[in-house]
PDB file of C-alpha atoms in Angstrom:
ATOM      1  CA  MET A 246      33.946  13.152   4.615  1.00  0.00           C
ATOM      2  CA  ALA A 247      29.963  13.272   4.153  1.00  0.00           C
ATOM      3  CA  MET A 248      27.408  11.109   6.050  1.00  0.00           C
ATOM      4  CA  ARG A 249      25.744   8.914   4.810  1.00  0.00           C
ATOM      5  CA  ALA A 250      21.972   9.300   4.598  1.00  0.00           C
ATOM      6  CA  ARG A 251      19.985   6.886   6.728  1.00  0.00           C
ATOM      7  CA  PRO A 252      17.553   4.732   4.720  1.00  0.00           C
ATOM      8  CA  VAL A 253      14.186   5.243   4.593  1.00  0.00           C
ATOM      9  CA  PRO A 254      12.213   1.419   4.779  1.00  0.00           C
ATOM     10  CA  MET A 255       8.572   1.671   2.712  1.00  0.00           C
ATOM     11  CA  LEU A 256       6.639  -0.930   2.836  1.00  0.00           C
ATOM     12  CA  PHE A 257       4.000  -0.923   0.141  1.00  0.00           C
ATOM     13  CA  LEU A 258       0.522  -2.392   0.867  1.00  0.00           C
ATOM     14  CA  SER A 259      -0.696  -3.694  -2.289  1.00  0.00           C
ATOM     15  CA  GLY A 260      -3.981  -5.912  -4.061  1.00  0.00           C
ATOM     16  CA  PRO A 261      -7.314  -5.169  -5.676  1.00  0.00           C
ATOM     17  CA  PRO A 262     -10.104  -3.264  -4.071  1.00  0.00           C
ATOM     18  CA  GLY A 263     -11.857  -4.656  -1.226  1.00  0.00           C
ATOM     19  CA  VAL A 264      -8.601  -7.142  -0.339  1.00  0.00           C
ATOM     20  CA  GLY A 265      -8.067  -4.555   3.069  1.00  0.00           C
ATOM     21  CA  LYS A 266      -4.649  -2.190   2.246  1.00  0.00           C
ATOM     22  CA  THR A 267      -5.632   0.751   4.179  1.00  0.00           C
ATOM     23  CA  THR A 268      -7.366  -1.323   7.010  1.00  0.00           C
ATOM     24  CA  VAL A 269      -4.792  -3.453   7.321  1.00  0.00           C
ATOM     25  CA  ALA A 270      -1.947  -0.483   6.633  1.00  0.00           C
ATOM     26  CA  TRP A 271      -3.816   1.449  10.051  1.00  0.00           C
ATOM     27  CA  GLU A 272      -3.597  -2.000  12.099  1.00  0.00           C
ATOM     28  CA  MET A 273       0.129  -2.116  11.049  1.00  0.00           C
ATOM     29  CA  PHE A 274       1.073   1.593  12.062  1.00  0.00           C
ATOM     30  CA  GLY A 275      -1.046   1.268  14.945  1.00  0.00           C
ATOM     31  CA  ARG A 276       1.585  -2.183  15.657  1.00  0.00           C
ATOM     32  CA  LEU A 277       4.527  -0.047  14.629  1.00  0.00           C
ATOM     33  CA  VAL A 278       3.914   2.831  16.827  1.00  0.00           C
ATOM     34  CA  ASP A 279       2.839   0.451  20.136  1.00  0.00           C
ATOM     35  CA  SER A 280       6.462  -1.241  19.135  1.00  0.00           C
ATOM     36  CA  GLY A 281       8.597   2.576  18.858  1.00  0.00           C
ATOM     37  CA  HIS A 282       8.982   2.774  15.527  1.00  0.00           C
ATOM     38  CA  TRP A 283       7.929   5.776  13.845  1.00  0.00           C
ATOM     39  CA  PRO A 284       6.325   5.135  10.828  1.00  0.00           C
ATOM     40  CA  ALA A 285       4.091   7.569   8.608  1.00  0.00           C
ATOM     41  CA  PHE A 286       0.893   6.189   6.833  1.00  0.00           C
ATOM     42  CA  VAL A 287      -0.222   7.242   3.478  1.00  0.00           C
ATOM     43  CA  ASP A 288      -3.330   5.957   1.250  1.00  0.00           C
ATOM     44  CA  LEU A 289      -1.779   6.808  -2.424  1.00  0.00           C
ATOM     45  CA  ASP A 290      -5.736   6.785  -3.467  1.00  0.00           C
ATOM     46  CA  LEU A 291      -6.289   9.888  -1.318  1.00  0.00           C
ATOM     47  CA  LEU A 292      -3.245  11.482  -2.565  1.00  0.00           C
ATOM     48  CA  GLY A 293      -4.830  11.198  -6.228  1.00  0.00           C
ATOM     49  CA  ALA A 294      -7.405  12.766  -5.526  1.00  0.00           C
ATOM     50  CA  CYS A 295      -7.883  15.262  -7.735  1.00  0.00           C
ATOM     51  CA  TRP A 296      -9.693  15.867 -11.075  1.00  0.00           C
ATOM     52  CA  PRO A 297      -9.377  16.221 -13.824  1.00  0.00           C
ATOM     53  CA  VAL A 298      -6.773  13.294 -14.758  1.00  0.00           C
ATOM     54  CA  PRO A 299      -3.806  13.925 -17.381  1.00  0.00           C
ATOM     55  CA  GLU A 300      -5.134  11.436 -20.716  1.00  0.00           C
ATOM     56  CA  ASP A 301      -1.787   9.806 -20.145  1.00  0.00           C
ATOM     57  CA  ASP A 302      -2.512   9.052 -16.853  1.00  0.00           C
ATOM     58  CA  PRO A 303      -5.645   7.742 -15.973  1.00  0.00           C
ATOM     59  CA  TYR A 304      -5.074   6.626 -12.722  1.00  0.00           C
ATOM     60  CA  ASN A 305      -3.487   9.754 -11.379  1.00  0.00           C
ATOM     61  CA  GLU A 306       0.209   8.671 -10.625  1.00  0.00           C
ATOM     62  CA  ARG A 307       2.439  11.224 -11.025  1.00  0.00           C
ATOM     63  CA  MET A 308       0.176  13.351  -8.648  1.00  0.00           C
ATOM     64  CA  LYS A 309       0.404  10.587  -5.930  1.00  0.00           C
ATOM     65  CA  ALA A 310       3.904  10.491  -6.475  1.00  0.00           C
ATOM     66  CA  ARG A 311       4.115  14.580  -5.777  1.00  0.00           C
ATOM     67  CA  ASN A 312       1.905  14.380  -2.996  1.00  0.00           C
ATOM     68  CA  LEU A 313       4.204  11.578  -1.417  1.00  0.00           C
ATOM     69  CA  ALA A 314       7.331  13.318  -1.921  1.00  0.00           C
ATOM     70  CA  ALA A 315       5.605  16.722  -0.326  1.00  0.00           C
ATOM     71  CA  MET A 316       4.070  14.839   2.446  1.00  0.00           C
ATOM     72  CA  TRP A 317       7.222  12.788   2.928  1.00  0.00           C
ATOM     73  CA  GLN A 318       9.368  16.262   3.706  1.00  0.00           C
ATOM     74  CA  ASN A 319       6.702  16.758   6.536  1.00  0.00           C
ATOM     75  CA  TYR A 320       6.706  13.513   7.462  1.00  0.00           C
ATOM     76  CA  ARG A 321      10.489  13.447   8.142  1.00  0.00           C
ATOM     77  CA  ALA A 322      10.584  16.878  10.084  1.00  0.00           C
ATOM     78  CA  ALA A 323       8.359  15.225  12.177  1.00  0.00           C
ATOM     79  CA  GLY A 324      10.191  12.500  13.398  1.00  0.00           C
ATOM     80  CA  ALA A 325       8.882   9.755  11.016  1.00  0.00           C
ATOM     81  CA  ARG A 326      11.926   6.711  10.000  1.00  0.00           C
ATOM     82  CA  CYS A 327       9.561   4.376   7.662  1.00  0.00           C
ATOM     83  CA  VAL A 328       6.502   4.703   5.464  1.00  0.00           C
ATOM     84  CA  LEU A 329       3.740   2.427   5.362  1.00  0.00           C
ATOM     85  CA  ALA A 330       1.753   3.481   1.839  1.00  0.00           C
ATOM     86  CA  ALA A 331      -1.232   1.242   0.347  1.00  0.00           C
ATOM     87  CA  GLY A 332      -2.754   1.492  -3.094  1.00  0.00           C
ATOM     88  CA  VAL A 333      -2.744  -0.304  -5.526  1.00  0.00           C
ATOM     89  CA  ILE A 334       0.913  -1.080  -7.231  1.00  0.00           C
ATOM     90  CA  GLU A 335       0.440  -2.944 -10.637  1.00  0.00           C
ATOM     91  CA  SER A 336       3.949  -2.827 -12.038  1.00  0.00           C
ATOM     92  CA  ARG A 337       7.737  -2.464 -11.090  1.00  0.00           C
ATOM     93  CA  ASP A 338       7.890   0.627 -12.961  1.00  0.00           C
ATOM     94  CA  ARG A 339       5.354   2.326 -10.629  1.00  0.00           C
ATOM     95  CA  LEU A 340       6.851   0.891  -7.264  1.00  0.00           C
ATOM     96  CA  ALA A 341       9.967   3.159  -8.290  1.00  0.00           C
ATOM     97  CA  LEU A 342       7.841   5.924  -9.692  1.00  0.00           C
ATOM     98  CA  TYR A 343       6.582   6.101  -5.612  1.00  0.00           C
ATOM     99  CA  ALA A 344       9.682   5.213  -4.152  1.00  0.00           C
ATOM    100  CA  GLY A 345      11.452   7.671  -5.904  1.00  0.00           C
ATOM    101  CA  ALA A 346       9.045  10.283  -4.426  1.00  0.00           C
ATOM    102  CA  VAL A 347      11.157   9.390  -1.266  1.00  0.00           C
ATOM    103  CA  PRO A 348      14.902  10.260  -0.733  1.00  0.00           C
ATOM    104  CA  ASN A 349      16.378   7.055   0.107  1.00  0.00           C
ATOM    105  CA  ALA A 350      13.529   5.070  -0.080  1.00  0.00           C
ATOM    106  CA  VAL A 351      14.260   1.109   0.696  1.00  0.00           C
ATOM    107  CA  PRO A 352      10.692  -0.494  -0.971  1.00  0.00           C
ATOM    108  CA  VAL A 353       9.313  -3.695  -0.438  1.00  0.00           C
ATOM    109  CA  LEU A 354       5.927  -4.327  -1.912  1.00  0.00           C
ATOM    110  CA  CYS A 355       3.416  -6.877  -0.097  1.00  0.00           C
ATOM    111  CA  ARG A 356       0.590  -7.863  -1.605  1.00  0.00           C
ATOM    112  CA  LEU A 357      -2.693  -8.784  -0.134  1.00  0.00           C
ATOM    113  CA  ARG A 358      -4.353 -11.870  -1.490  1.00  0.00           C
ATOM    114  CA  ALA A 359      -8.310 -12.916  -1.060  1.00  0.00           C
ATOM    115  CA  GLY A 360     -10.010 -15.510  -2.953  1.00  0.00           C
ATOM    116  CA  ARG A 361     -12.808 -13.792  -6.172  1.00  0.00           C
ATOM    117  CA  GLN A 362     -15.529 -14.761  -3.313  1.00  0.00           C
ATOM    118  CA  GLU A 363     -14.586 -12.826  -0.625  1.00  0.00           C
ATOM    119  CA  LEU A 364     -14.212  -9.763  -2.521  1.00  0.00           C
ATOM    120  CA  ALA A 365     -17.016 -10.048  -3.946  1.00  0.00           C
ATOM    121  CA  ALA A 366     -18.596 -10.294  -0.375  1.00  0.00           C
ATOM    122  CA  ARG A 367     -16.682  -7.694   1.002  1.00  0.00           C
ATOM    123  CA  ILE A 368     -17.055  -5.084  -2.215  1.00  0.00           C
ATOM    124  CA  ASP A 369     -20.523  -5.752  -1.228  1.00  0.00           C
ATOM    125  CA  ARG A 370     -20.595  -5.088   2.295  1.00  0.00           C
ATOM    126  CA  ARG A 371     -18.509  -1.831   1.825  1.00  0.00           C
ATOM    127  CA  GLY A 372     -20.733  -0.792  -1.001  1.00  0.00           C
ATOM    128  CA  ARG A 373     -24.253  -0.766   1.035  1.00  0.00           C
ATOM    129  CA  GLU A 374     -22.255   1.907   2.970  1.00  0.00           C
ATOM    130  CA  ARG A 375     -21.335   4.140   0.298  1.00  0.00           C
ATOM    131  CA  GLY A 376     -23.781   3.425  -2.690  1.00  0.00           C
ATOM    132  CA  ALA A 377     -20.702   2.709  -5.320  1.00  0.00           C
ATOM    133  CA  ASP A 378     -21.689   0.936  -8.658  1.00  0.00           C
ATOM    134  CA  LEU A 379     -21.111  -2.755  -7.321  1.00  0.00           C
ATOM    135  CA  ASP A 380     -20.818  -4.578 -10.396  1.00  0.00           C
ATOM    136  CA  LYS A 381     -17.844  -2.565 -11.445  1.00  0.00           C
ATOM    137  CA  LEU A 382     -15.913  -2.429  -8.661  1.00  0.00           C
ATOM    138  CA  THR A 383     -16.113  -6.667  -8.099  1.00  0.00           C
ATOM    139  CA  ARG A 384     -15.139  -7.129 -11.761  1.00  0.00           C
ATOM    140  CA  ARG A 385     -12.529  -4.430 -11.404  1.00  0.00           C
ATOM    141  CA  ALA A 386     -11.225  -6.164  -8.023  1.00  0.00           C
ATOM    142  CA  ALA A 387     -11.323  -9.698  -9.549  1.00  0.00           C
ATOM    143  CA  HIS A 388      -9.627  -8.555 -13.177  1.00  0.00           C
ATOM    144  CA  LEU A 389      -6.776  -6.716 -10.948  1.00  0.00           C
ATOM    145  CA  SER A 390      -6.735 -10.162  -8.492  1.00  0.00           C
ATOM    146  CA  ALA A 391      -6.084 -12.111 -12.090  1.00  0.00           C
ATOM    147  CA  GLN A 392      -3.498  -9.588 -13.167  1.00  0.00           C
ATOM    148  CA  LEU A 393      -1.114  -9.693  -9.880  1.00  0.00           C
ATOM    149  CA  GLU A 394      -1.556 -12.940  -9.712  1.00  0.00           C
ATOM    150  CA  ARG A 395       0.296 -13.596 -12.945  1.00  0.00           C
ATOM    151  CA  ASP A 396       2.449 -10.895 -12.920  1.00  0.00           C
ATOM    152  CA  ASP A 397       3.959 -11.714  -9.421  1.00  0.00           C
ATOM    153  CA  ILE A 398       5.492  -8.793  -8.887  1.00  0.00           C
ATOM    154  CA  GLU A 399       5.238  -9.019  -5.141  1.00  0.00           C
ATOM    155  CA  ASP A 400       8.526  -8.932  -2.409  1.00  0.00           C
ATOM    156  CA  PHE A 401       5.825 -11.434  -0.273  1.00  0.00           C
ATOM    157  CA  CYS A 402       2.262 -11.827  -0.042  1.00  0.00           C
ATOM    158  CA  VAL A 403       0.026 -12.068   2.626  1.00  0.00           C
ATOM    159  CA  GLU A 404      -3.773 -14.422   2.267  1.00  0.00           C
ATOM    160  CA  THR A 405      -6.372 -12.624   3.717  1.00  0.00           C
ATOM    161  CA  ASP A 406      -9.034 -15.106   3.106  1.00  0.00           C
ATOM    162  CA  GLY A 407     -10.821 -15.896   6.273  1.00  0.00           C
ATOM    163  CA  ARG A 408      -8.221 -14.061   8.567  1.00  0.00           C
ATOM    164  CA  GLY A 409      -8.544 -11.352  10.807  1.00  0.00           C
ATOM    165  CA  VAL A 410      -7.202  -7.923  10.057  1.00  0.00           C
ATOM    166  CA  PRO A 411      -5.124  -8.173  13.626  1.00  0.00           C
ATOM    167  CA  GLU A 412      -3.307 -11.476  11.990  1.00  0.00           C
ATOM    168  CA  VAL A 413      -3.047 -10.208   8.995  1.00  0.00           C
ATOM    169  CA  ALA A 414      -1.050  -7.071   9.735  1.00  0.00           C
ATOM    170  CA  ARG A 415       0.739  -9.242  12.304  1.00  0.00           C
ATOM    171  CA  ASP A 416       2.190 -11.481   9.851  1.00  0.00           C
ATOM    172  CA  ALA A 417       2.858  -8.329   7.210  1.00  0.00           C
ATOM    173  CA  VAL A 418       4.766  -6.560   9.460  1.00  0.00           C
ATOM    174  CA  LYS A 419       6.694  -9.822  10.685  1.00  0.00           C
ATOM    175  CA  GLU A 420       7.601 -10.606   7.028  1.00  0.00           C
ATOM    176  CA  TRP A 421       8.747  -6.683   6.439  1.00  0.00           C
ATOM    177  CA  LEU A 422      10.932  -6.480   9.136  1.00  0.00           C
ATOM    178  CA  ARG A 423      12.537  -9.613   8.590  1.00  0.00           C
ATOM    179  CA  LEU A 424      13.217  -8.454   5.324  1.00  0.00           C
ATOM    180  CA  ALA A 425      13.952  -4.803   5.995  1.00  0.00           C
ATOM    181  CA  GLY A 426      15.691  -5.075   9.126  1.00  0.00           C
ATOM    182  CA  ASP A 427      15.222  -1.651  11.127  1.00  0.00           C
ATOM    183  CA  VAL A 428      12.508   0.304   9.799  1.00  0.00           C
ATOM    184  CA  GLY A 429      12.989   3.058  12.082  1.00  0.00           C
ATOM    185  CA  GLY A 430      12.620   4.143  15.916  1.00  0.00           C
ATOM    186  CA  PRO A 431      14.563   6.040  18.867  1.00  0.00           C
TER     187      PRO A 431
END
């Protein structure tokens, strides 16, 4: 009789630019490690940082999924049992593309939410450090925020306005553990 492969819980943190996806994911990673879980962390934007991009895939989603598949093999060999992924997930099809890169994945999508003014303020603070096109990024954040609110594809949502990163991460971990059960450890 063949052994059934262990499920791989995956939490995707999604939301518009400036909402804190990567920062919250790092905090969650630390909390999971401290509580005896064995997580891996990926920033989906970095997995697709390659130029040129195909005309039919302007956000390099297929490249991100291929890189995630390759990285998961290494993470799994090192002992990781679950995955945190930070990036913009705009549809269930994109979620399925990424989840399909990890055998036996059990994906859960968390949308981080912030108000329009808070997003603009965060982008402004971040942009001063990097010299980004703040107006373009702020417009993209507002548009994407409205789209994600309208499409409502997430499994759960965590508010970030007026809250610190540790509090947001705590709530996201708590809800993920409630939905996913065991997310991996010894």
